[in-house]
């Protein structure tokens, strides 16, 4: 059944000129999936403090030759998008990714990666960033973040922006790809744009060491934290059997713009670390998780109690011998400081695999590892977001269930005051698989999950819709006479769900009415 929102209008209130809606609406629930504009192949969404959406999207117009377009647009209450900045491809120069971040005051940052060169096989990557000041609809001219680099960086550039308007972007250029083993040395770089300033870039990782998979987050004071994987040992062999990787973290202080010292989060350089996941709470508390291959590959976590502190000694998340392997999909930090980990659990065989979710309050212990997905699920990606201190997890994967494997996109809600999370929900009807892109709160009562469906190459959204419908228009005469017909009208829209016909309460005890 479609999730419908309802609006109840008090005619008496409208007649007094106080345009408002009552709180009569459907209970919060997951909305039906909604495709984004037909040309959008990928989308990155951000929301200001009022819930106004800014979207960065990539349109794939042609593969051969490669023709693309990147747009930065805002969405009105009526659902229409207004483009603020458009970047078209030209021969030998095609924008291929666009990521956005939006501050509560409306300031925003975007990072766009372009492929440059006459041949895609040898094209280089060009990292560019742009900034929109608070209160403005105009983006600055995109600025080049360093030199063009060899194609193959492991991650797109990822922007964040704090409440004060300080924006930051992490990106990972490859600096060398020599034969015969395609060895490379990549760096983790940080570009920062303070409000009223411009972009400045610095390298965070150790010179000459391979660094990748950077994760970036910002707290309420605009202090930026970056975590990444760095190779500290290994010979240039084809199978990379001797490679050893550690997890590093570094902080940029908002008050003075100074970079702190690099911290080795693993504590000691022994073993192999995987891609990290990082989350930072408003007060600077942080959690980082990774897979550490020691006796067996398992999830390890380390936490920081404040922005001025260091990450504590790491601990193994699942240490009771039940999992042959585990892997972090996402981590989250609630405003109250409760850590959450969404993880992949690998059992003795695939029928025991699942996506799990745990949390730990400040000073407490993690809850017991528990399946959020059905058993026999092999996850591909996961995201965490919060409405207040309620956690929402979304994950994409494959599900066998004793039969042919199918693809899934599912969501789980864990209320802050509930001892356990709700049962999983299919966000797309199986087997409609999706590439999970992101999950974010929209600052208006909802959590929004962004995805792309490979079957048609189109971006879409599905939301846990807790926001009320918004008034689009109203027409009410300034006065009315007893016994004389009067026309009243009002129209509403909801960002993520359909809206039922408006219900009217005339405020004088007479029967109400339904209709716009």
Short mmCIF file of C-alpha atoms in Angstrom, two decimals:
data_model
loop_
_atom_site.label_atom_id
_atom_site.label_comp_id
_atom_site.label_asym_id
_atom_site.label_seq_id
_atom_site.Cartn_x
_atom_site.Cartn_y
_atom_site.Cartn_z
CA UNK A 1 0.00 0.00 0.00
CA UNK A 2 1.31 3.46 -0.86
CA UNK A 3 2.39 5.59 2.07
CA UNK A 4 0.06 8.61 2.09
CA UNK A 5 0.40 11.83 4.09
CA UNK A 6 -2.64 13.83 5.12
CA UNK A 7 -3.18 17.49 5.90
CA UNK A 8 -5.94 18.94 8.08
CA UNK A 9 -6.65 22.62 7.56
CA UNK A 10 -8.44 24.86 10.02
CA UNK A 11 -10.41 27.34 7.93
CA UNK A 12 -10.78 29.58 10.95
CA UNK A 13 -7.01 29.73 11.29
CA UNK A 14 -6.59 30.54 7.61
CA UNK A 15 -9.20 33.28 7.85
CA UNK A 16 -7.17 34.85 10.61
CA UNK A 17 -4.20 34.90 8.23
CA UNK A 18 -2.21 32.34 10.17
CA UNK A 19 -1.42 29.86 7.40
CA UNK A 20 -0.79 26.60 9.20
CA UNK A 21 -1.47 22.90 9.05
CA UNK A 22 -2.51 20.71 11.91
CA UNK A 23 -0.52 17.66 12.93
CA UNK A 24 -2.99 15.18 11.48
CA UNK A 25 -0.82 13.00 9.25
CA UNK A 26 0.12 9.41 8.62
CA UNK A 27 2.42 7.74 11.13
CA UNK A 28 6.10 7.84 10.14
CA UNK A 29 6.96 4.98 7.81
CA UNK A 30 9.12 4.04 4.85
CA UNK A 31 7.84 5.70 1.69
CA UNK A 32 7.58 4.03 -1.73
CA UNK A 33 10.71 4.39 -3.87
CA UNK A 34 10.66 7.46 -6.09
CA UNK A 35 12.80 7.88 -9.21
CA UNK A 36 14.67 11.15 -9.50
CA UNK A 37 14.65 13.06 -12.83
CA UNK A 38 14.99 10.65 -15.75
CA UNK A 39 18.40 11.89 -16.88
CA UNK A 40 20.08 11.48 -13.46
CA UNK A 41 22.39 8.48 -13.32
CA UNK A 42 23.71 9.28 -9.84
CA UNK A 43 22.68 11.79 -7.19
CA UNK A 44 24.15 13.22 -4.01
CA UNK A 45 21.71 15.06 -1.73
CA UNK A 46 22.26 17.55 1.08
CA UNK A 47 19.80 19.47 3.28
CA UNK A 48 19.93 22.77 5.13
CA UNK A 49 18.38 23.37 8.54
CA UNK A 50 14.89 23.87 7.07
CA UNK A 51 14.97 20.69 4.98
CA UNK A 52 15.60 22.48 1.67
CA UNK A 53 17.39 20.05 -0.62
CA UNK A 54 20.48 20.65 -2.74
CA UNK A 55 21.32 17.93 -5.25
CA UNK A 56 24.47 17.17 -7.16
CA UNK A 57 23.71 14.90 -10.11
CA UNK A 58 25.52 13.33 -13.05
CA UNK A 59 23.73 12.84 -16.36
CA UNK A 60 25.21 10.14 -18.59
CA UNK A 61 24.23 11.29 -22.07
CA UNK A 62 26.44 8.99 -24.15
CA UNK A 63 29.09 6.34 -23.50
CA UNK A 64 30.76 6.41 -26.89
CA UNK A 65 31.80 9.12 -27.18
CA UNK A 66 31.61 9.94 -23.45
CA UNK A 67 29.19 12.85 -23.00
CA UNK A 68 28.11 13.86 -19.50
CA UNK A 69 26.67 16.75 -17.56
CA UNK A 70 26.88 17.66 -13.87
CA UNK A 71 24.25 19.85 -12.27
CA UNK A 72 23.91 21.46 -8.84
CA UNK A 73 20.25 22.22 -8.14
CA UNK A 74 17.80 23.01 -5.35
CA UNK A 75 14.39 21.41 -4.93
CA UNK A 76 11.29 23.47 -4.26
CA UNK A 77 8.27 22.45 -2.19
CA UNK A 78 6.48 21.47 -5.38
CA UNK A 79 9.23 18.96 -6.19
CA UNK A 80 10.68 20.94 -9.11
CA UNK A 81 14.44 21.39 -9.35
CA UNK A 82 16.08 24.73 -10.10
CA UNK A 83 19.60 24.43 -11.45
CA UNK A 84 22.16 26.75 -9.89
CA UNK A 85 25.27 25.49 -11.66
CA UNK A 86 25.67 23.30 -14.77
CA UNK A 87 28.91 21.74 -16.01
CA UNK A 88 28.84 20.20 -19.48
CA UNK A 89 31.42 17.85 -20.88
CA UNK A 90 33.57 18.84 -23.84
CA UNK A 91 35.70 16.55 -26.01
CA UNK A 92 38.42 15.21 -23.76
CA UNK A 93 36.92 16.63 -20.55
CA UNK A 94 33.93 14.89 -18.91
CA UNK A 95 32.61 15.34 -15.35
CA UNK A 96 31.85 11.87 -13.93
CA UNK A 97 31.09 12.30 -10.20
CA UNK A 98 29.47 15.03 -8.10
CA UNK A 99 29.22 14.92 -4.30
CA UNK A 100 27.58 17.66 -2.18
CA UNK A 101 27.36 18.68 1.46
CA UNK A 102 25.08 21.36 2.91
CA UNK A 103 25.30 23.26 6.21
CA UNK A 104 22.26 24.17 8.33
CA UNK A 105 22.66 27.83 7.28
CA UNK A 106 22.52 26.90 3.59
CA UNK A 107 26.23 27.15 2.80
CA UNK A 108 27.27 24.22 0.62
CA UNK A 109 30.27 22.54 -0.97
CA UNK A 110 30.55 20.23 -3.95
CA UNK A 111 33.39 18.20 -5.37
CA UNK A 112 33.36 17.17 -9.03
CA UNK A 113 35.77 14.67 -10.58
CA UNK A 114 36.41 15.01 -14.31
CA UNK A 115 38.12 12.66 -16.77
CA UNK A 116 40.49 14.58 -19.00
CA UNK A 117 42.28 13.29 -22.10
CA UNK A 118 41.45 12.08 -25.59
CA UNK A 119 41.33 8.39 -24.59
CA UNK A 120 39.38 7.02 -21.61
CA UNK A 121 41.95 4.26 -21.16
CA UNK A 122 44.68 6.81 -20.47
CA UNK A 123 42.58 9.71 -19.18
CA UNK A 124 43.64 11.52 -16.06
CA UNK A 125 41.42 12.65 -13.20
CA UNK A 126 40.86 16.29 -12.40
CA UNK A 127 39.56 17.14 -8.92
CA UNK A 128 37.57 20.37 -8.69
CA UNK A 129 35.59 21.90 -5.84
CA UNK A 130 33.07 24.70 -5.58
CA UNK A 131 31.40 26.55 -2.69
CA UNK A 132 28.05 28.27 -2.19
CA UNK A 133 27.95 30.88 0.61
CA UNK A 134 25.10 30.95 3.11
CA UNK A 135 22.14 32.92 1.83
CA UNK A 136 23.28 32.71 -1.78
CA UNK A 137 22.10 30.79 -4.83
CA UNK A 138 25.39 31.32 -6.67
CA UNK A 139 28.24 28.83 -6.63
CA UNK A 140 31.84 29.97 -6.93
CA UNK A 141 33.71 29.00 -10.08
CA UNK A 142 34.97 25.41 -9.67
CA UNK A 143 38.58 25.42 -8.49
CA UNK A 144 41.23 22.86 -9.41
CA UNK A 145 42.52 20.97 -6.36
CA UNK A 146 46.11 20.32 -7.41
CA UNK A 147 47.37 18.84 -10.66
CA UNK A 148 45.63 16.31 -12.91
CA UNK A 149 46.53 12.80 -11.76
CA UNK A 150 46.52 9.27 -13.13
CA UNK A 151 43.11 7.64 -13.29
CA UNK A 152 42.38 4.98 -10.70
CA UNK A 153 41.96 6.78 -7.39
CA UNK A 154 40.10 4.46 -5.05
CA UNK A 155 37.47 6.95 -3.92
CA UNK A 156 35.69 10.05 -5.24
CA UNK A 157 36.35 13.29 -3.42
CA UNK A 158 34.02 13.63 -0.44
CA UNK A 159 32.91 17.00 0.93
CA UNK A 160 31.69 17.82 4.44
CA UNK A 161 30.62 21.18 5.86
CA UNK A 162 30.17 22.31 9.44
CA UNK A 163 27.44 24.51 10.93
CA UNK A 164 29.78 27.49 10.75
CA UNK A 165 30.24 27.07 7.01
CA UNK A 166 33.74 25.59 6.95
CA UNK A 167 33.84 23.07 4.10
CA UNK A 168 36.40 20.33 3.56
CA UNK A 169 37.03 17.74 0.86
CA UNK A 170 39.22 14.63 0.99
CA UNK A 171 40.52 13.11 -2.21
CA UNK A 172 43.19 10.59 -3.21
CA UNK A 173 45.26 11.24 -6.33
CA UNK A 174 47.45 8.48 -7.74
CA UNK A 175 50.91 9.90 -8.28
CA UNK A 176 52.67 6.99 -9.96
CA UNK A 177 51.63 3.90 -11.91
CA UNK A 178 54.85 2.33 -13.23
CA UNK A 179 55.20 -1.15 -14.73
CA UNK A 180 55.53 -4.08 -14.31
CA UNK A 181 53.16 -4.61 -11.36
CA UNK A 182 51.05 -1.46 -11.64
CA UNK A 183 52.37 -0.43 -8.26
CA UNK A 184 51.14 3.00 -7.26
CA UNK A 185 51.61 5.60 -4.57
CA UNK A 186 48.45 7.49 -3.71
CA UNK A 187 48.11 10.31 -1.20
CA UNK A 188 45.30 11.46 1.04
CA UNK A 189 44.80 15.17 0.58
CA UNK A 190 42.54 17.62 2.38
CA UNK A 191 41.15 20.81 0.84
CA UNK A 192 39.47 23.33 3.15
CA UNK A 193 37.27 26.34 2.37
CA UNK A 194 36.43 28.60 5.33
CA UNK A 195 33.44 30.95 5.00
CA UNK A 196 34.60 34.07 3.22
CA UNK A 197 37.81 32.40 2.06
CA UNK A 198 39.00 30.07 -0.69
CA UNK A 199 40.21 26.50 -1.11
CA UNK A 200 43.60 25.50 0.32
CA UNK A 201 45.01 21.98 -0.03
CA UNK A 202 47.48 19.95 2.00
CA UNK A 203 48.62 16.32 2.06
CA UNK A 204 47.71 14.32 5.18
CA UNK A 205 49.41 10.99 4.56
CA UNK A 206 53.06 10.00 4.87
CA UNK A 207 55.09 10.93 1.82
CA UNK A 208 56.04 7.93 -0.29
CA UNK A 209 53.61 5.54 1.39
CA UNK A 210 50.46 4.30 -0.32
CA UNK A 211 47.39 5.85 1.35
CA UNK A 212 43.77 5.39 0.33
CA UNK A 213 40.12 4.88 1.37
CA UNK A 214 39.91 8.20 3.23
CA UNK A 215 36.82 8.91 5.31
CA UNK A 216 35.99 12.46 6.45
CA UNK A 217 33.62 13.91 9.06
CA UNK A 218 33.01 17.25 10.81
CA UNK A 219 31.65 18.17 14.25
CA UNK A 220 29.50 21.08 15.43
CA UNK A 221 32.58 23.28 15.92
CA UNK A 222 33.66 22.77 12.27
CA UNK A 223 36.62 20.63 13.36
CA UNK A 224 37.39 18.08 10.62
CA UNK A 225 38.56 14.50 11.21
CA UNK A 226 39.98 12.29 8.45
CA UNK A 227 40.72 8.56 8.73
CA UNK A 228 42.45 6.44 6.08
CA UNK A 229 44.36 3.24 5.34
CA UNK A 230 48.10 3.53 4.81
CA UNK A 231 50.58 0.91 3.61
CA UNK A 232 53.62 0.97 5.86
CA UNK A 233 55.48 -2.10 4.58
CA UNK A 234 55.60 -4.41 1.58
CA UNK A 235 57.58 -5.27 -1.49
CA UNK A 236 56.53 -4.43 -5.04
CA UNK A 237 55.22 -7.88 -5.85
CA UNK A 238 52.37 -8.76 -8.16
CA UNK A 239 50.29 -10.47 -5.47
CA UNK A 240 51.11 -7.86 -2.79
CA UNK A 241 51.58 -10.73 -0.34
CA UNK A 242 54.02 -8.75 1.80
CA UNK A 243 51.92 -5.60 2.05
CA UNK A 244 50.97 -4.38 5.51
CA UNK A 245 48.40 -1.65 6.14
CA UNK A 246 47.52 0.43 9.19
CA UNK A 247 44.71 2.87 10.03
CA UNK A 248 45.68 6.52 10.48
CA UNK A 249 43.66 9.55 11.62
CA UNK A 250 44.27 13.26 11.62
CA UNK A 251 42.33 16.29 12.83
CA UNK A 252 42.08 19.88 11.59
CA UNK A 253 41.19 22.24 14.41
CA UNK A 254 38.44 24.71 13.51
CA UNK A 255 39.59 27.47 15.86
CA UNK A 256 43.04 27.96 14.30
CA UNK A 257 43.09 25.80 11.16
CA UNK A 258 46.07 23.82 12.45
CA UNK A 259 46.48 20.14 11.54
CA UNK A 260 47.13 17.82 14.45
CA UNK A 261 49.66 15.02 14.46
CA UNK A 262 48.86 11.79 12.63
CA UNK A 263 47.63 9.07 14.99
CA UNK A 264 48.13 5.39 14.35
CA UNK A 265 44.69 4.16 15.39
CA UNK A 266 45.66 0.48 15.31
CA UNK A 267 48.11 1.02 18.13
CA UNK A 268 50.84 -1.10 16.57
CA UNK A 269 51.76 -1.75 12.95
CA UNK A 270 51.05 -5.47 12.85
CA UNK A 271 48.68 -7.12 10.42
CA UNK A 272 46.60 -5.86 7.54
CA UNK A 273 43.84 -3.28 7.86
CA UNK A 274 40.98 -2.85 5.40
CA UNK A 275 38.87 0.13 4.36
CA UNK A 276 37.94 2.16 7.48
CA UNK A 277 34.55 3.62 8.42
CA UNK A 278 34.46 6.89 10.38
CA UNK A 279 31.76 8.87 12.19
CA UNK A 280 31.99 12.00 14.37
CA UNK A 281 29.29 13.32 16.68
CA UNK A 282 28.39 17.00 17.19
CA UNK A 283 30.60 17.24 20.32
CA UNK A 284 33.64 15.70 18.65
CA UNK A 285 33.18 12.14 19.88
CA UNK A 286 34.25 9.76 17.15
CA UNK A 287 34.34 6.10 16.18
CA UNK A 288 36.40 4.40 13.52
CA UNK A 289 36.07 0.75 12.48
CA UNK A 290 38.01 -1.50 10.13
CA UNK A 291 38.71 -5.14 9.39
CA UNK A 292 41.98 -6.22 10.97
CA UNK A 293 43.48 -9.48 9.71
CA UNK A 294 45.32 -10.99 12.63
CA UNK A 295 44.38 -14.58 13.52
CA UNK A 296 41.26 -14.05 11.40
CA UNK A 297 39.71 -11.02 9.62
CA UNK A 298 37.34 -9.34 12.09
CA UNK A 299 35.89 -5.89 12.82
CA UNK A 300 37.87 -3.76 15.22
CA UNK A 301 36.79 -0.38 16.56
CA UNK A 302 38.44 2.55 18.31
CA UNK A 303 36.68 5.54 19.87
CA UNK A 304 37.57 9.10 20.79
CA UNK A 305 35.74 10.82 23.65
CA UNK A 306 36.27 14.39 22.40
CA UNK A 307 37.79 16.37 19.55
CA UNK A 308 40.76 17.25 21.74
CA UNK A 309 41.48 13.64 22.66
CA UNK A 310 43.06 10.67 20.92
CA UNK A 311 41.50 7.41 19.81
CA UNK A 312 41.60 4.82 22.57
CA UNK A 313 43.15 1.39 22.15
CA UNK A 314 41.21 -0.69 19.60
CA UNK A 315 38.98 -3.60 20.55
CA UNK A 316 37.57 -6.50 18.55
CA UNK A 317 33.84 -6.22 17.95
CA UNK A 318 33.05 -9.95 17.62
CA UNK A 319 35.46 -11.90 19.77
CA UNK A 320 33.43 -14.94 20.85
CA UNK A 321 34.51 -17.19 17.98
CA UNK A 322 31.09 -17.26 16.31
CA UNK A 323 32.16 -15.44 13.13
CA UNK A 324 34.81 -16.70 10.78
CA UNK A 325 35.03 -13.13 9.50
CA UNK A 326 33.35 -9.75 9.88
CA UNK A 327 33.62 -6.43 8.09
CA UNK A 328 32.39 -2.88 8.89
CA UNK A 329 29.87 -1.47 6.42
CA UNK A 330 29.23 1.83 8.26
CA UNK A 331 29.55 3.47 11.65
CA UNK A 332 27.48 6.21 13.24
CA UNK A 333 27.60 8.48 16.29
CA UNK A 334 24.31 9.74 17.71
CA UNK A 335 24.05 13.31 19.09
CA UNK A 336 24.12 11.81 22.59
CA UNK A 337 27.38 9.94 21.93
CA UNK A 338 26.08 6.42 21.34
CA UNK A 339 28.26 4.55 18.83
CA UNK A 340 26.67 2.31 16.18
CA UNK A 341 28.30 -0.23 13.86
CA UNK A 342 26.63 -1.79 10.84
CA UNK A 343 28.66 -4.85 9.90
CA UNK A 344 28.88 -7.91 7.69
CA UNK A 345 28.90 -11.22 9.59
CA UNK A 346 30.53 -14.21 7.92
CA UNK A 347 29.51 -17.58 9.30
CA UNK A 348 30.92 -21.05 8.75
CA UNK A 349 28.96 -21.13 5.48
CA UNK A 350 26.98 -18.63 3.43
CA UNK A 351 23.65 -19.66 4.96
CA UNK A 352 24.83 -18.10 8.23
CA UNK A 353 25.90 -14.76 6.72
CA UNK A 354 23.97 -11.61 7.65
CA UNK A 355 24.09 -7.86 8.11
CA UNK A 356 24.26 -6.98 11.80
CA UNK A 357 23.85 -3.86 13.90
CA UNK A 358 25.22 -3.06 17.37
CA UNK A 359 25.47 0.06 19.52
CA UNK A 360 27.35 1.22 22.60
CA UNK A 361 26.34 4.08 24.92
CA UNK A 362 29.06 6.33 26.34
CA UNK A 363 30.98 4.37 28.96
CA UNK A 364 29.08 1.17 28.20
CA UNK A 365 29.59 -1.95 26.14
CA UNK A 366 28.44 -2.95 22.68
CA UNK A 367 25.20 -4.87 22.49
CA UNK A 368 25.43 -8.50 21.38
CA UNK A 369 25.92 -8.89 17.60
CA UNK A 370 22.44 -9.40 16.15
CA UNK A 371 21.19 -9.97 12.62
CA UNK A 372 19.35 -7.03 11.09
CA UNK A 373 18.92 -8.75 7.73
CA UNK A 374 17.64 -12.23 6.91
CA UNK A 375 20.26 -14.97 7.13
CA UNK A 376 22.04 -15.90 3.89
CA UNK A 377 22.52 -12.22 3.02
CA UNK A 378 25.75 -11.10 1.42
CA UNK A 379 26.02 -7.32 1.82
CA UNK A 380 27.49 -5.02 -0.80
CA UNK A 381 27.19 -1.62 0.90
CA UNK A 382 25.70 0.01 4.01
CA UNK A 383 24.91 3.46 5.41
CA UNK A 384 23.82 4.90 8.78
CA UNK A 385 21.88 8.09 9.55
CA UNK A 386 20.06 9.59 12.56
CA UNK A 387 16.80 11.33 13.39
CA UNK A 388 17.69 12.74 16.76
CA UNK A 389 19.18 9.71 18.51
CA UNK A 390 17.14 7.17 16.53
CA UNK A 391 19.42 5.24 14.17
CA UNK A 392 18.52 4.19 10.63
CA UNK A 393 20.53 1.66 8.66
CA UNK A 394 20.24 0.95 4.94
CA UNK A 395 22.11 -1.84 3.17
CA UNK A 396 22.26 -3.38 -0.28
CA UNK A 397 23.23 -6.96 -0.94
CA UNK A 398 22.32 -10.38 -2.25
CA UNK A 399 19.97 -12.87 -0.62
CA UNK A 400 19.86 -16.58 -1.43
CA UNK A 401 17.35 -17.92 1.09
CA UNK A 402 17.69 -21.48 -0.11
CA UNK A 403 16.94 -20.59 -3.73
CA UNK A 404 18.40 -18.51 -6.54
CA UNK A 405 20.25 -15.42 -5.36
CA UNK A 406 18.37 -12.13 -5.61
CA UNK A 407 19.38 -8.54 -4.93
CA UNK A 408 17.92 -6.51 -2.07
CA UNK A 409 17.84 -2.99 -0.64
CA UNK A 410 16.61 -3.01 2.96
CA UNK A 411 16.26 -0.62 5.89
CA UNK A 412 16.19 -0.95 9.67
CA UNK A 413 15.22 1.55 12.38
CA UNK A 414 16.59 1.41 15.94
CA UNK A 415 14.83 3.78 18.31
CA UNK A 416 17.05 5.36 20.94
CA UNK A 417 14.81 4.12 23.77
CA UNK A 418 14.20 0.66 22.32
CA UNK A 419 16.29 -2.33 23.43
CA UNK A 420 16.21 -3.79 19.91
CA UNK A 421 15.72 -2.57 16.36
CA UNK A 422 12.63 -2.95 14.21
CA UNK A 423 12.44 -5.77 11.70
CA UNK A 424 14.03 -5.11 8.33
CA UNK A 425 11.97 -3.60 5.53
CA UNK A 426 12.42 -4.05 1.79
CA UNK A 427 12.99 -0.54 0.43
CA UNK A 428 12.79 -1.83 -3.13
CA UNK A 429 10.75 -4.86 -4.11
CA UNK A 430 13.11 -7.82 -4.66
CA UNK A 431 14.79 -8.55 -7.00
CA UNK A 432 15.05 -4.86 -7.94
CA UNK A 433 18.69 -4.44 -6.97
CA UNK A 434 20.26 -1.07 -6.36
CA UNK A 435 23.64 0.53 -5.87
CA UNK A 436 23.30 2.19 -2.47
CA UNK A 437 24.66 5.73 -2.57
CA UNK A 438 23.92 7.42 0.76
CA UNK A 439 21.59 7.86 3.74
CA UNK A 440 21.05 11.29 5.33
CA UNK A 441 18.61 13.04 7.62
CA UNK A 442 16.77 15.85 5.81
CA UNK A 443 16.46 18.06 8.93
CA UNK A 444 12.67 17.97 8.52
CA UNK A 445 11.76 14.69 10.21
CA UNK A 446 12.88 12.15 7.60
CA UNK A 447 15.85 10.01 6.63
CA UNK A 448 16.52 9.80 2.89
CA UNK A 449 18.24 6.86 1.16
CA UNK A 450 19.70 7.53 -2.29
CA UNK A 451 20.37 4.74 -4.78
CA UNK A 452 20.90 3.97 -8.46
CA UNK A 453 19.16 1.02 -10.15
CA UNK A 454 21.58 -0.70 -12.56
CA UNK A 455 18.74 -2.03 -14.73
CA UNK A 456 17.89 1.45 -16.02
CA UNK A 457 20.87 3.47 -14.75
CA UNK A 458 18.56 5.89 -12.94
CA UNK A 459 18.90 7.51 -9.54
CA UNK A 460 16.10 7.30 -6.98
CA UNK A 461 15.22 7.89 -3.33
CA UNK A 462 13.27 6.14 -0.60
CA UNK A 463 12.68 7.79 2.77
CA UNK A 464 11.62 7.05 6.29
CA UNK A 465 9.04 9.82 6.11
CA UNK A 466 8.33 11.56 9.39
CA UNK A 467 7.84 15.11 8.13
CA UNK A 468 4.47 16.81 7.75
CA UNK A 469 3.08 17.97 4.40
CA UNK A 470 3.94 21.55 3.49
CA UNK A 471 1.50 24.24 2.35
CA UNK A 472 2.10 25.13 -1.31
CA UNK A 473 -0.69 27.65 -1.84
CA UNK A 474 -3.90 28.93 -0.27
CA UNK A 475 -6.70 31.22 -1.33
CA UNK A 476 -8.99 32.47 1.42
CA UNK A 477 -11.10 35.65 1.24
CA UNK A 478 -10.57 38.17 4.02
CA UNK A 479 -14.23 37.96 5.08
CA UNK A 480 -17.32 35.75 4.68
CA UNK A 481 -21.05 36.28 5.26
CA UNK A 482 -23.52 33.87 6.77
CA UNK A 483 -25.55 32.06 4.12
CA UNK A 484 -23.35 33.17 1.23
CA UNK A 485 -21.17 30.60 -0.55
CA UNK A 486 -17.44 31.21 -0.30
CA UNK A 487 -14.57 29.46 -2.07
CA UNK A 488 -11.55 28.34 -0.09
CA UNK A 489 -8.58 26.49 -1.54
CA UNK A 490 -5.30 25.05 -0.28
CA UNK A 491 -2.75 22.70 -1.80
CA UNK A 492 -0.05 20.72 -0.03
CA UNK A 493 2.97 18.62 -0.95
CA UNK A 494 5.12 16.12 0.87
CA UNK A 495 8.75 15.66 -0.08
CA UNK A 496 8.73 11.86 -0.03
CA UNK A 497 5.15 10.55 -0.08
CA UNK A 498 1.83 11.10 -1.79
CA UNK A 499 -0.64 13.48 -0.13
CA UNK A 500 -4.26 12.60 0.53
CA UNK A 501 -7.01 15.12 -0.31
CA UNK A 502 -7.04 17.97 2.18
CA UNK A 503 -9.51 17.79 5.07
CA UNK A 504 -11.08 21.04 6.34
CA UNK A 505 -12.29 22.01 9.81
CA UNK A 506 -14.34 25.24 9.72
CA UNK A 507 -13.98 25.79 13.42
CA UNK A 508 -17.65 26.54 14.14
CA UNK A 509 -19.02 23.07 14.81
CA UNK A 510 -20.41 22.60 11.29
CA UNK A 511 -19.43 19.48 9.30
CA UNK A 512 -15.98 19.53 7.76
CA UNK A 513 -15.12 18.98 4.11
CA UNK A 514 -12.56 17.14 2.00
CA UNK A 515 -10.78 18.45 -1.10
CA UNK A 516 -8.20 20.99 -2.09
#
